[in-house]
Short mmCIF file of C-alpha atoms and ligand atoms in Angstrom, two decimals:
data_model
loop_
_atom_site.label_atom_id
_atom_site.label_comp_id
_atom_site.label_asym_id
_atom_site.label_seq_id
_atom_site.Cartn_x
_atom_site.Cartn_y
_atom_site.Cartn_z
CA UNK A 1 73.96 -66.15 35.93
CA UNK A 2 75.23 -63.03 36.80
CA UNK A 3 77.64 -61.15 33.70
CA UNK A 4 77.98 -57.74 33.82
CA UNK A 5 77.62 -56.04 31.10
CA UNK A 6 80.88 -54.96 29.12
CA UNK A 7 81.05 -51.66 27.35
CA UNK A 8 84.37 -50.21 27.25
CA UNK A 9 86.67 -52.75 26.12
CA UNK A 10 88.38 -51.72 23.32
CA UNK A 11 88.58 -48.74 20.26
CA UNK A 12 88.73 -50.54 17.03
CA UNK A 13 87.94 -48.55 14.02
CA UNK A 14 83.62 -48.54 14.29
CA UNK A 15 82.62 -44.70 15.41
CA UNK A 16 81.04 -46.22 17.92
CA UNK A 17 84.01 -47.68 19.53
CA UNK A 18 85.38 -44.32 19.10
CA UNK A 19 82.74 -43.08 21.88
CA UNK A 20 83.67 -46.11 24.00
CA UNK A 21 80.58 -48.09 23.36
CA UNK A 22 81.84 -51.69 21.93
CA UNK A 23 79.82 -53.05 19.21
CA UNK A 24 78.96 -56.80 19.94
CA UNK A 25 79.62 -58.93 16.95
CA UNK A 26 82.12 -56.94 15.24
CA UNK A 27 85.13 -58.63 14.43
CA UNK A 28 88.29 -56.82 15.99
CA UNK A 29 91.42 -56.40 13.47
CA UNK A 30 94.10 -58.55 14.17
CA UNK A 31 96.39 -55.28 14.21
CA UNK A 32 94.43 -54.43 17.12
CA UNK A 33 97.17 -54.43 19.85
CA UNK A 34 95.15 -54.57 22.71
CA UNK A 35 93.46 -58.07 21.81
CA UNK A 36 95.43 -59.95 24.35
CA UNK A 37 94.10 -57.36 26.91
CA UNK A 38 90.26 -57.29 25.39
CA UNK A 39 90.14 -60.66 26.06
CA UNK A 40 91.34 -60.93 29.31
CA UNK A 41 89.13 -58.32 30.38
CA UNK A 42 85.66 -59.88 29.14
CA UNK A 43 86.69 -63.43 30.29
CA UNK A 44 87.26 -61.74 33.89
CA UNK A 45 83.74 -59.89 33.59
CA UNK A 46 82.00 -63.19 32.79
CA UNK A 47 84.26 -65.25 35.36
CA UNK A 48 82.79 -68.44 35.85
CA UNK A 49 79.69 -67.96 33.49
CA UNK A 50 81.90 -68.95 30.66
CA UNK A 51 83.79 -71.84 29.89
CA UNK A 52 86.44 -71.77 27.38
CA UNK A 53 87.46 -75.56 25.48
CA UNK A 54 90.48 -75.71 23.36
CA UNK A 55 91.44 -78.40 21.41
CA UNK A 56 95.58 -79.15 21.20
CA UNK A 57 95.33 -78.31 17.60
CA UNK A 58 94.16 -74.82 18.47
CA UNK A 59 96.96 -71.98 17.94
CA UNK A 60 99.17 -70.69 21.18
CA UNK A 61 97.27 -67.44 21.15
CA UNK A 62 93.91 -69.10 21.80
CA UNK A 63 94.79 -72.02 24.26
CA UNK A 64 96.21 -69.22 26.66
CA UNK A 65 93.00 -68.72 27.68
CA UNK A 66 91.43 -72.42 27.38
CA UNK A 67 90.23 -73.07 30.94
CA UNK A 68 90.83 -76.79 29.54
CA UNK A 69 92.57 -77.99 26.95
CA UNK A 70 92.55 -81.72 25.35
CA UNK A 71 91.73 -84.11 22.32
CA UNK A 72 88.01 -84.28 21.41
CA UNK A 73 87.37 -87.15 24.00
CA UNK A 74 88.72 -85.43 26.82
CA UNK A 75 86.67 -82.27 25.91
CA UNK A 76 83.73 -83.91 25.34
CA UNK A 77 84.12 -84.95 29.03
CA UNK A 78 84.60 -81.77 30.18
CA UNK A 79 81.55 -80.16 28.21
CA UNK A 80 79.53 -82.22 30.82
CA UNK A 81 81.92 -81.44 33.56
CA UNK A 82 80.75 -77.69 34.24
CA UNK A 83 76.94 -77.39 34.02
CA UNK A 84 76.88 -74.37 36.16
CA UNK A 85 78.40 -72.42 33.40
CA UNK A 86 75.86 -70.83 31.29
CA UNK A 87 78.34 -70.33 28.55
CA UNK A 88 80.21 -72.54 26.46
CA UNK A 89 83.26 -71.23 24.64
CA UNK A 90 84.55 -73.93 22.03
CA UNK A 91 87.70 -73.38 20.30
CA UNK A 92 87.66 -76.34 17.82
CA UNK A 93 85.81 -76.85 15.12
CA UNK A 94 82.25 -77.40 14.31
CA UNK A 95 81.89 -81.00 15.36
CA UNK A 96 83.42 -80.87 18.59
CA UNK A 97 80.60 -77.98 19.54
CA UNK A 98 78.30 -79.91 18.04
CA UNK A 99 79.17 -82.16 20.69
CA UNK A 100 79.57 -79.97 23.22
CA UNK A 101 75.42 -78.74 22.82
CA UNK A 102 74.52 -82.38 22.77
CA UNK A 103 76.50 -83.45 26.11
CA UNK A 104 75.72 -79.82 27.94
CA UNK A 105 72.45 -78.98 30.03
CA UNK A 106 69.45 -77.56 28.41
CA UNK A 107 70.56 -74.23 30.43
CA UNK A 108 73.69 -73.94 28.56
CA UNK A 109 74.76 -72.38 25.21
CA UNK A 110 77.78 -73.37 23.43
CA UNK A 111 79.61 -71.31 21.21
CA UNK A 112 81.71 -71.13 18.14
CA UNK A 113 84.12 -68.26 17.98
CA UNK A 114 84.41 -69.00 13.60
CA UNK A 115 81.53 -70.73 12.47
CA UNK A 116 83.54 -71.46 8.96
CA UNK A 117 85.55 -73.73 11.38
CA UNK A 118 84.67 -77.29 9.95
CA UNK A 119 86.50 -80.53 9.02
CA UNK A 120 86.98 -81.99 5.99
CA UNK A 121 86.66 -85.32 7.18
CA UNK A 122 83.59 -84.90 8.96
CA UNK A 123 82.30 -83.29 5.07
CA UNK A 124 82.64 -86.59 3.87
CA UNK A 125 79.71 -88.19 5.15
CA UNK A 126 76.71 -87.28 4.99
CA UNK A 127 73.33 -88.38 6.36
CA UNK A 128 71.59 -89.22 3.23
CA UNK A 129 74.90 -91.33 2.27
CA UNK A 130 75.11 -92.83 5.91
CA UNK A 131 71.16 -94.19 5.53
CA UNK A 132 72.04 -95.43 1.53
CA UNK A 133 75.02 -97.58 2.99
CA UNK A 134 72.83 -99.19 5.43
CA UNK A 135 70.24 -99.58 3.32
CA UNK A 136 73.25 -101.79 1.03
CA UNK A 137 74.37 -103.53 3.82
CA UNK A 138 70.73 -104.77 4.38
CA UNK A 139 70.19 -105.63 1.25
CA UNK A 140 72.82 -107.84 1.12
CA UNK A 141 72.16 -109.29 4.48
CA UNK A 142 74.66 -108.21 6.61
CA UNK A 143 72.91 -104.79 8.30
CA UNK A 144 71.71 -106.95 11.16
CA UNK A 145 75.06 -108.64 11.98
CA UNK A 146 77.13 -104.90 12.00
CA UNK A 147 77.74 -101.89 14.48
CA UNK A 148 78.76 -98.53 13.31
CA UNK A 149 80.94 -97.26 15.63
CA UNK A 150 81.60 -93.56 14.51
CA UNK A 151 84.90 -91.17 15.02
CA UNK A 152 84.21 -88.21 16.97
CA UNK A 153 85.19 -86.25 14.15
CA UNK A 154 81.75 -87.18 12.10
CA UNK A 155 78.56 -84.68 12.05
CA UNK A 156 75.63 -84.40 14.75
CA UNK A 157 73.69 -86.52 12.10
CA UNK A 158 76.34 -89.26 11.46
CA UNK A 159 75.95 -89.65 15.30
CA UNK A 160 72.64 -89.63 15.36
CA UNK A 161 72.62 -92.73 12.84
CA UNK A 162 75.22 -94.17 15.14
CA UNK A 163 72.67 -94.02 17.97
CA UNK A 164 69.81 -95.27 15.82
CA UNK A 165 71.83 -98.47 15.38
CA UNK A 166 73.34 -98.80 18.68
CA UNK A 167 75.94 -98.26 17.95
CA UNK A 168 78.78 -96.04 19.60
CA UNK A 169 81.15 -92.95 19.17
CA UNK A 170 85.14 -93.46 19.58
CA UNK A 171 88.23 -90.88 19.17
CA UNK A 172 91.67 -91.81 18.62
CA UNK A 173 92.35 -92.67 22.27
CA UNK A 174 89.46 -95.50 22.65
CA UNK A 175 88.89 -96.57 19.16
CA UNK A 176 90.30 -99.96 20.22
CA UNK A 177 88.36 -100.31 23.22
CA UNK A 178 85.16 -99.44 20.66
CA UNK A 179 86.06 -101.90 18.57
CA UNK A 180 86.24 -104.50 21.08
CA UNK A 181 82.76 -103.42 22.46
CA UNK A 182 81.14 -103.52 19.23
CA UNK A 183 82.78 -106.68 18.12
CA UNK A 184 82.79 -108.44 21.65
CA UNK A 185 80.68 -110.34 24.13
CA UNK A 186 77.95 -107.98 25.63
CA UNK A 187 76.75 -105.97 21.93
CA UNK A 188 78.18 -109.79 19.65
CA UNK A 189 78.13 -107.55 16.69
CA UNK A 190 80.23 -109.62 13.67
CA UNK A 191 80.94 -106.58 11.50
CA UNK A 192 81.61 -102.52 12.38
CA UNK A 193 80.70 -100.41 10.03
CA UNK A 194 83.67 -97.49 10.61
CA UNK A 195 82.82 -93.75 9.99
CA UNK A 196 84.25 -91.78 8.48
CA UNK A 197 88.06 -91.82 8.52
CA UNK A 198 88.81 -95.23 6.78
CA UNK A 199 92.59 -94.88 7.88
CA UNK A 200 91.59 -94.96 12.10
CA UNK A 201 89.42 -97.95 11.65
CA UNK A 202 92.35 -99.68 9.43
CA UNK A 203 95.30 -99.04 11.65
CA UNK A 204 92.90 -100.19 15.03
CA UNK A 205 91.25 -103.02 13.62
CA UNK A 206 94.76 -104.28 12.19
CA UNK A 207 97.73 -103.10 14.48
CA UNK A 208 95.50 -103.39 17.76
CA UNK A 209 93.30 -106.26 17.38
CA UNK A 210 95.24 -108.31 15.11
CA UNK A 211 92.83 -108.11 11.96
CA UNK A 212 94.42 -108.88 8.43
CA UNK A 213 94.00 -106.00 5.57
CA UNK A 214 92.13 -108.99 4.07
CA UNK A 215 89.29 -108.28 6.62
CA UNK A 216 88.90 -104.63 5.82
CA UNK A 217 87.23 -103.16 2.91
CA UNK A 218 86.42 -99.60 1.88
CA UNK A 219 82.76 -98.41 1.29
CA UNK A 220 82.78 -95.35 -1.24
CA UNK A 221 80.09 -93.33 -0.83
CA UNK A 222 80.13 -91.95 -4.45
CA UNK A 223 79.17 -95.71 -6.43
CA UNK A 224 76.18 -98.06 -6.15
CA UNK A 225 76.93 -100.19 -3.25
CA UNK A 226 79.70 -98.70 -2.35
CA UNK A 227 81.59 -100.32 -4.95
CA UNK A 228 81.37 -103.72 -2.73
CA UNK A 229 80.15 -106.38 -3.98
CA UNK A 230 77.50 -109.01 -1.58
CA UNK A 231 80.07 -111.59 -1.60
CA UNK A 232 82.93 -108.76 -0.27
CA UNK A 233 80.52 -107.16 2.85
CA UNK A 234 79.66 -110.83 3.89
CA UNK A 235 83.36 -111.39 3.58
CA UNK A 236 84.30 -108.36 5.45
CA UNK A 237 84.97 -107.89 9.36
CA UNK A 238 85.32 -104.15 9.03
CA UNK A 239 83.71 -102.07 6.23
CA UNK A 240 85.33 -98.24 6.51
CA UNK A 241 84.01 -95.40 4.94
CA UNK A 242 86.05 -93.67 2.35
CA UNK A 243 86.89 -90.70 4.55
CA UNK A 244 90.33 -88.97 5.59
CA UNK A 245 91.88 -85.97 7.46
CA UNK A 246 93.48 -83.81 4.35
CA UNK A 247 95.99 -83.12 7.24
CA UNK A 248 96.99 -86.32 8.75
CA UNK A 249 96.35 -87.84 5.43
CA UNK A 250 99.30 -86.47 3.56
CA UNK A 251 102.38 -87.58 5.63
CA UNK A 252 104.10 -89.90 3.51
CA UNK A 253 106.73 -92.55 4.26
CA UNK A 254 109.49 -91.05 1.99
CA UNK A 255 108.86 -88.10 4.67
CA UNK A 256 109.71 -90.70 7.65
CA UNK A 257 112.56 -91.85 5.32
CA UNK A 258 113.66 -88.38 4.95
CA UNK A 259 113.15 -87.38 8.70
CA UNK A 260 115.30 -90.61 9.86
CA UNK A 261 118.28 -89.42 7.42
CA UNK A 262 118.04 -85.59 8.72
CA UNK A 263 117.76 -86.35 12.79
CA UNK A 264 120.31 -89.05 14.43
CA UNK A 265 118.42 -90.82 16.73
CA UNK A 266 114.98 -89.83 15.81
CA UNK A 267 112.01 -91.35 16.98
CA UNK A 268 108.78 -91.15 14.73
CA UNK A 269 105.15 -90.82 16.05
CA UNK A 270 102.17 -90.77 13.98
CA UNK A 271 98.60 -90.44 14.79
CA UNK A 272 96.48 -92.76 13.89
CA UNK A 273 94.77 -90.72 10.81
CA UNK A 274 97.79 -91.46 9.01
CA UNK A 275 98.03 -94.01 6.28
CA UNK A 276 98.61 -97.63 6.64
CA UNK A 277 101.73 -97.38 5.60
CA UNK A 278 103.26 -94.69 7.41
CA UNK A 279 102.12 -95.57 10.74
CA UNK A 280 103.95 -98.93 9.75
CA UNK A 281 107.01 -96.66 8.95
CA UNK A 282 106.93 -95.03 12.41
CA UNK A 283 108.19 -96.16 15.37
CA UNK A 284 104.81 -95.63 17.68
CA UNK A 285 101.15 -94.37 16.74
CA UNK A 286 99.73 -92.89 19.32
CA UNK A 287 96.74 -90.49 19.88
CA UNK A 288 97.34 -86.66 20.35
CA UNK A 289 97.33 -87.42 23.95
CA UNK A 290 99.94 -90.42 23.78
CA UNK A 291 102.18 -88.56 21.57
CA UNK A 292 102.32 -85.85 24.22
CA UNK A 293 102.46 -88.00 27.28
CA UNK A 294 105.42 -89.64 25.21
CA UNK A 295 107.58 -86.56 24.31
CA UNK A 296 106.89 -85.51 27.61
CA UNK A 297 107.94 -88.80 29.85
CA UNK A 298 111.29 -89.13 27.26
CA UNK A 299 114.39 -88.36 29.40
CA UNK A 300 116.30 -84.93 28.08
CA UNK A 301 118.42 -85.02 24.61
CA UNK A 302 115.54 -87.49 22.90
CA UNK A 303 113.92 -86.76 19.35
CA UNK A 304 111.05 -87.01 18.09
CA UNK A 305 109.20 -86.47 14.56
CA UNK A 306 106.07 -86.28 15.33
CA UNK A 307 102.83 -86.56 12.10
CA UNK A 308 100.02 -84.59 13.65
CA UNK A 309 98.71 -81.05 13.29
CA UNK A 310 101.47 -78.66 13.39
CA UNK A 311 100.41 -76.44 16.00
CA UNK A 312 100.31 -78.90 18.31
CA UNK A 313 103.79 -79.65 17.36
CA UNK A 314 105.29 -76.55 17.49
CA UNK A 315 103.77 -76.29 21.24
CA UNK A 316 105.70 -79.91 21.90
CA UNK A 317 108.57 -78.32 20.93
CA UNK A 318 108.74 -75.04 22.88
CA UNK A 319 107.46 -76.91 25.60
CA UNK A 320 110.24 -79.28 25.66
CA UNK A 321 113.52 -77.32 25.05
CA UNK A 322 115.75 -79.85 26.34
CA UNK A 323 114.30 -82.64 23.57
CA UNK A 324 114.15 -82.01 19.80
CA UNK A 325 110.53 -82.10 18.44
CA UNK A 326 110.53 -81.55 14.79
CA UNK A 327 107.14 -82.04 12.09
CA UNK A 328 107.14 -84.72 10.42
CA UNK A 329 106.82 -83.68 6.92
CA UNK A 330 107.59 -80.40 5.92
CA UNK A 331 104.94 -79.69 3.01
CA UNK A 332 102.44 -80.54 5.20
CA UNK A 333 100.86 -77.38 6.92
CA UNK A 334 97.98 -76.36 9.69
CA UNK A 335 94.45 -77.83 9.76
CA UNK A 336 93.02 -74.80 8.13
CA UNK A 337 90.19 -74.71 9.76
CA UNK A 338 91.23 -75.55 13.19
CA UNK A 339 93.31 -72.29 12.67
CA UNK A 340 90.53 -70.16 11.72
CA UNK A 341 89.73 -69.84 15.75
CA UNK A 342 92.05 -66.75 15.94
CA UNK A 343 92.34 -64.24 18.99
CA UNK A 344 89.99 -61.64 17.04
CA UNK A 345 87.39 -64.69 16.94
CA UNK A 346 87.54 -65.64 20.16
CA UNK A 347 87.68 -61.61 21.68
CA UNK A 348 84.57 -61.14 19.61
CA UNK A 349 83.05 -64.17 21.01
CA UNK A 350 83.83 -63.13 24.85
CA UNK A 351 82.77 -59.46 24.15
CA UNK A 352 79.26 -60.64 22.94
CA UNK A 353 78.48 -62.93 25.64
CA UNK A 354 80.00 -60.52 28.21
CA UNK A 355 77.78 -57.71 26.62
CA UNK A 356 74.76 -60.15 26.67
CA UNK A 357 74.78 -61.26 22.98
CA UNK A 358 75.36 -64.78 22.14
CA UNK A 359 77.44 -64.92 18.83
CA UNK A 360 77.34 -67.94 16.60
CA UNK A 361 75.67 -70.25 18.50
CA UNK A 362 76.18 -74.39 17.78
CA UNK A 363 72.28 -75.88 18.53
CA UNK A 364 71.74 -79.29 17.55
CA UNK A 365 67.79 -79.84 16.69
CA UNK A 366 66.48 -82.30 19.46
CA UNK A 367 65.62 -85.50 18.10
CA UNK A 368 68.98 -85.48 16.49
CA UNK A 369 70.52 -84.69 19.64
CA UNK A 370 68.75 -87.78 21.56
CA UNK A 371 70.33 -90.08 19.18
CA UNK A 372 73.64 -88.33 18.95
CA UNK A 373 73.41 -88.58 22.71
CA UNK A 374 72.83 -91.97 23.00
CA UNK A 375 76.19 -92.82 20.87
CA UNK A 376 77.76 -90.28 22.91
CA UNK A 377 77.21 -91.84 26.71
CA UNK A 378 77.82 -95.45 24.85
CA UNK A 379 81.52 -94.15 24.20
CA UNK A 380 81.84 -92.23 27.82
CA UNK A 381 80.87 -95.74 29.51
CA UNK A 382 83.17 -97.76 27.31
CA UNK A 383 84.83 -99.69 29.61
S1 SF4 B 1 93.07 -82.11 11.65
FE1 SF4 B 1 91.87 -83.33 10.17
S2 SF4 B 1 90.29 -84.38 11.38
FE2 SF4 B 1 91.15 -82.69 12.66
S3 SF4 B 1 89.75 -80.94 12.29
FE3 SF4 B 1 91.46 -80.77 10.83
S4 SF4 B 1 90.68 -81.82 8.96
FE4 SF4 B 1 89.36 -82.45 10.66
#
């Protein structure tokens, strides 16, 4: 590793900046006006020590300087993809670098530039929950016949139960082909047991492989059992956790109505963390990597309304001037969280490492990482 160390980047308000000397760990101002050029200047003194993720759902002024950008499967494959990079960047959320530790070399050191930069749906479940639900599906006989197969967007520790199990991870692009593992010839498990977000595992296990609604039922966390009876998990082909994305969750079908009656033509793509119903309502669900591969393959004049996170929309849309992109519901707003990775973050994240401080730091604890692991490299060699 070879960073040279960074000391005059940038005069924010700390005396010390005053006398040239930057203070690692201090938070610029966003008023700064030199944060576009603070930034480029410590990613060029680090060069290819660092490696900078950015997840589509990250804000315009951060992706400009993701060295990759993608959903959480393709970054996950390209936290592997660069082990000569001592440094880790991660502009996501706290899952995804989570992730990122597990699937990186011992070497390496992965970093989050807002370490208040969670996900709701990951929140709701928990490992103490994870090991109670189980413990009910043993008890009523069924533990040995299921496979949890987990959404990326689920804690170090959820995947870590996932590996325990043998079970595997999935995101939005291979949740089908996860499904079909877990349920298929070489693992022959009868049941999944879906984590966390009950809406994915719904929409897969009924529009994809041809499941009735009949087959699905929802474990809640919060009552004895789950609020399932014996007769209901034997019953059951898929048993989903009672988790959500507060973003994806609130599209509504009145808002496709209401988006068909407002754009001629329109078509309507929702990701699959959408309800039941309105992925029913739209025209395609795809993953955040289908709906961009199919705004960008339309031919010119086509619309879209598109139900993801809204930066990612607003980027479709600039991107594609000659189409019309519009969001799908207009009281919906930005995954708060996802947005809390602002350019201030991410400077003060570059200015650290390049001034040899590493600034909020994402280390999963070992044994939790083996298992994690495990769930991990079952998903990468799905085939
Ligand atoms: S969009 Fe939803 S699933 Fe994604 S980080 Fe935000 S809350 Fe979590």
């Amino acid at each position: 590793m070879s960073v040279t160390p960074l000391l005059l980047l940038g005069r924010g308000t700390d005396p010390d900046s005053e006398r040239g000397v930057e203070c690692p760990g201090e938070l610029p101002p966003a008023s700064d006006p030199r944060l576009v050029e603070r930034a480029e200047t410590a990613k060029r003194a680090l060069g290819t020590d660092v490696f900078v993720l950015g997840h589509h759902y990250q804000r315009d002024e951060v992706i400009a300087f993701a060295d990759v950008t993608g959903d959480s499967f393709r970054l996950a494959q390209q936290a592997a993809a660069r082990p000569e990079a001592p440094y880790v960047v991660f502009c996501g959320v706290h899952f995804m670098a989570e992730s990122a530790d597990i699937l990186t070399g011992p070497d390496q050191q992965v970093v989050l530039p807002d370490l208040a930069a969670g996900c709701s749906m990951a929140d709701m479940a928990n490992a103490t929950q994870v090991d109670e639900c189980w413990d009910a599906l043993a008890d009523a006989g069924v533990a040995d016949v299921t496979v949890p197969v987990s959404y990326m967007n689920s804690s170090a520790a959820i995947k870590a139960f996932t590996g325990r199990h043998d079970g595997t991870i999935c995101t939005s692009s291979n949740a089908r082909r996860a499904l079909e593992w877990a349920l298929g010839g070489e693992r022959g498990g009868e049941k999944v047991l879906f984590l966390p977000d009950q809406h994915l595992g719904r929409n897969t296990a009924v529009l994809e492989l041809g499941m009735t609604l009949a087959d699905c039922v929802v474990y809640d966390p919060r009552k004895p059992s789950g609020g399932l009876t014996r007769e209901q998990l034997h019953d059951a082909r898929m048993i989903l956790w009672k988790g959500h994305c507060s973003v994806h969750g609130r599209f509504t079908v009145d808002a496709v109505a209401d988006v068909r009656r407002r754009v001629p033509g329109v078509r309507v793509l929702a990701h699959p963390e959408c309800t039941y119903d309105v992925v029913t309502a739209a025209d395609e669900i795809g993953s955040t990597e289908s709906i961009i591969r199919i705004v960008a393959d339309a031919p010119a004049g086509a619309a879209f309304a598109v139900g993801t996170e809204l930066n990612l929309v607003q980027r479709l849309a600039a991107q594609h001037p000659d189409k019309t992109v519009v969001f799908l519901d207009k009281t919906v707003c930005y995954c708060s969280t996802m947005n809390r990775i602002d350019l201030p973050h991410l400077v003060r994240s570059l200015e650290s490492l390049a001034a040899g401080t590493v600034t909020n730091r994402i280390v999963v604890e070992p044994t939790t990482a083996a298992l994690a692991r495990k769930a991990l490299e079952q998903m990468l060699a799905l085939p």
